[in-house]
Amino acid sequence: MSSILKRLPSKERIQQAKKLSAEIFGNNWNPNNVRNGSNVLRAPLKGPQVASYYGDNNAMPTFKDFKEWFPELGFVDPKEVYRVKMVQDRKKRNKGAPKKKSS
């Protein structure tokens, strides 16, 4: 029985073999079993599937489109008016975006 145990490779030698195998076959070497997210990175990207689920965004005309198509009607977007008002209020309180550097 002791002769069989003497012929078995040591734990360090087995670890070296596993590391070499991982390098050869392009696998991730993680001897401590630390969570590293490699399974998430290995998974195929889901972006195109998610984008196609919601369909074409240009299928429905927006308020901005109507404003471009019919400028003589003088459409006013209440959301844009509110946004501009809030930006002005923030600038009054010095909460707006910083001024750009002039060169």
mmCIF file of C-alpha atoms in Angstrom:
data_model
loop_
_atom_site.group_PDB
_atom_site.id
_atom_site.type_symbol
_atom_site.label_atom_id
_atom_site.label_comp_id
_atom_site.label_asym_id
_atom_site.label_seq_id
_atom_site.Cartn_x
_atom_site.Cartn_y
_atom_site.Cartn_z
ATOM 1 C CA MET A 1 0.000 0.000 0.000
ATOM 2 C CA SER A 2 2.774 2.451 0.828
ATOM 3 C CA SER A 3 4.396 1.864 -2.565
ATOM 4 C CA ILE A 4 1.231 3.140 -4.299
ATOM 5 C CA LEU A 5 1.195 6.306 -2.191
ATOM 6 C CA LYS A 6 4.834 6.977 -3.013
ATOM 7 C CA ARG A 7 4.080 6.888 -6.742
ATOM 8 C CA LEU A 8 1.207 9.410 -6.547
ATOM 9 C CA PRO A 9 2.183 12.990 -7.420
ATOM 10 C CA SER A 10 2.291 15.555 -4.659
ATOM 11 C CA LYS A 11 -0.432 18.157 -4.169
ATOM 12 C CA GLU A 12 1.833 20.927 -5.481
ATOM 13 C CA ARG A 13 2.626 18.898 -8.597
ATOM 14 C CA ILE A 14 -1.093 18.336 -9.260
ATOM 15 C CA GLN A 15 -1.722 22.095 -8.878
ATOM 16 C CA GLN A 16 1.070 22.817 -11.363
ATOM 17 C CA ALA A 17 -0.463 20.380 -13.847
ATOM 18 C CA LYS A 18 -3.912 21.965 -13.457
ATOM 19 C CA LYS A 19 -2.455 25.449 -13.958
ATOM 20 C CA LEU A 20 -0.586 24.359 -17.073
ATOM 21 C CA SER A 21 -3.726 22.688 -18.411
ATOM 22 C CA ALA A 22 -5.719 25.898 -17.861
ATOM 23 C CA GLU A 23 -3.086 27.910 -19.755
ATOM 24 C CA ILE A 24 -2.997 25.443 -22.645
ATOM 25 C CA PHE A 25 -6.756 25.170 -23.105
ATOM 26 C CA GLY A 26 -7.513 28.838 -22.399
ATOM 27 C CA ASN A 27 -9.457 28.228 -19.196
ATOM 28 C CA ASN A 28 -9.541 30.481 -16.156
ATOM 29 C CA TRP A 29 -7.112 29.399 -13.428
ATOM 30 C CA ASN A 30 -8.737 29.951 -10.036
ATOM 31 C CA PRO A 31 -7.213 27.654 -7.382
ATOM 32 C CA ASN A 32 -8.926 29.395 -4.437
ATOM 33 C CA ASN A 33 -12.421 29.275 -6.002
ATOM 34 C CA VAL A 34 -12.807 33.035 -5.621
ATOM 35 C CA ARG A 35 -15.903 34.482 -7.317
ATOM 36 C CA ASN A 36 -14.678 36.546 -10.231
ATOM 37 C CA GLY A 37 -17.587 36.829 -12.671
ATOM 38 C CA SER A 38 -15.936 34.867 -15.463
ATOM 39 C CA ASN A 39 -19.161 32.984 -16.185
ATOM 40 C CA VAL A 40 -20.925 36.309 -16.785
ATOM 41 C CA LEU A 41 -18.162 37.516 -19.099
ATOM 42 C CA ARG A 42 -18.196 34.221 -20.982
ATOM 43 C CA ALA A 43 -21.955 34.390 -21.657
ATOM 44 C CA PRO A 44 -23.080 35.811 -25.016
ATOM 45 C CA LEU A 45 -24.143 39.454 -25.062
ATOM 46 C CA LYS A 46 -27.866 40.108 -24.671
ATOM 47 C CA GLY A 47 -27.954 43.635 -26.076
ATOM 48 C CA PRO A 48 -29.315 42.838 -29.558
ATOM 49 C CA GLN A 49 -32.080 40.640 -28.125
ATOM 50 C CA VAL A 50 -33.162 43.313 -25.647
ATOM 51 C CA ALA A 51 -33.074 46.031 -28.310
ATOM 52 C CA SER A 52 -35.152 43.981 -30.736
ATOM 53 C CA TYR A 53 -37.729 43.237 -28.009
ATOM 54 C CA TYR A 54 -38.757 46.897 -27.802
ATOM 55 C CA GLY A 55 -38.958 47.312 -31.568
ATOM 56 C CA ASP A 56 -38.027 50.238 -33.774
ATOM 57 C CA ASN A 57 -37.918 53.506 -31.863
ATOM 58 C CA ASN A 58 -38.540 55.575 -35.000
ATOM 59 C CA ALA A 59 -41.879 53.892 -35.759
ATOM 60 C CA MET A 60 -43.868 56.433 -33.715
ATOM 61 C CA PRO A 61 -43.389 60.153 -34.447
ATOM 62 C CA THR A 62 -42.339 62.255 -31.482
ATOM 63 C CA PHE A 63 -43.321 65.758 -30.459
ATOM 64 C CA LYS A 64 -40.008 66.951 -31.841
ATOM 65 C CA ASP A 65 -40.877 65.441 -35.242
ATOM 66 C CA PHE A 66 -44.222 67.269 -35.375
ATOM 67 C CA LYS A 67 -42.462 70.492 -34.422
ATOM 68 C CA GLU A 68 -40.061 70.025 -37.368
ATOM 69 C CA TRP A 69 -42.783 69.039 -39.832
ATOM 70 C CA PHE A 70 -45.174 71.881 -38.963
ATOM 71 C CA PRO A 71 -43.143 74.921 -37.842
ATOM 72 C CA GLU A 72 -45.968 77.298 -38.832
ATOM 73 C CA LEU A 73 -48.165 75.897 -36.044
ATOM 74 C CA GLY A 74 -45.699 77.020 -33.364
ATOM 75 C CA PHE A 75 -45.872 73.938 -31.148
ATOM 76 C CA VAL A 76 -44.431 74.394 -27.652
ATOM 77 C CA ASP A 77 -43.139 71.345 -25.829
ATOM 78 C CA PRO A 78 -44.150 71.719 -22.156
ATOM 79 C CA LYS A 79 -41.469 69.261 -21.045
ATOM 80 C CA GLU A 80 -38.755 71.257 -22.801
ATOM 81 C CA VAL A 81 -40.074 74.549 -21.365
ATOM 82 C CA TYR A 82 -40.006 73.037 -17.875
ATOM 83 C CA ARG A 83 -36.476 71.695 -18.409
ATOM 84 C CA VAL A 84 -35.179 75.088 -19.579
ATOM 85 C CA LYS A 85 -36.873 76.807 -16.619
ATOM 86 C CA MET A 86 -35.264 74.375 -14.173
ATOM 87 C CA VAL A 87 -31.832 74.901 -15.770
ATOM 88 C CA GLN A 88 -32.203 78.674 -15.387
ATOM 89 C CA ASP A 89 -33.277 78.293 -11.758
ATOM 90 C CA ARG A 90 -30.289 76.079 -11.026
ATOM 91 C CA LYS A 91 -27.922 78.574 -12.662
ATOM 92 C CA LYS A 92 -29.350 81.346 -10.468
ATOM 93 C CA ARG A 93 -28.482 79.246 -7.417
ATOM 94 C CA ASN A 94 -25.033 78.358 -8.853
ATOM 95 C CA LYS A 95 -26.061 74.717 -9.205
ATOM 96 C CA GLY A 96 -25.765 74.554 -13.000
ATOM 97 C CA ALA A 97 -23.054 73.036 -15.123
ATOM 98 C CA PRO A 98 -19.669 74.762 -14.819
ATOM 99 C CA LYS A 99 -18.620 77.151 -17.569
ATOM 100 C CA LYS A 100 -16.462 75.653 -20.280
ATOM 101 C CA LYS A 101 -12.827 76.599 -20.440
ATOM 102 C CA SER A 102 -12.138 79.223 -23.097
ATOM 103 C CA SER A 103 -8.826 78.812 -24.849
#
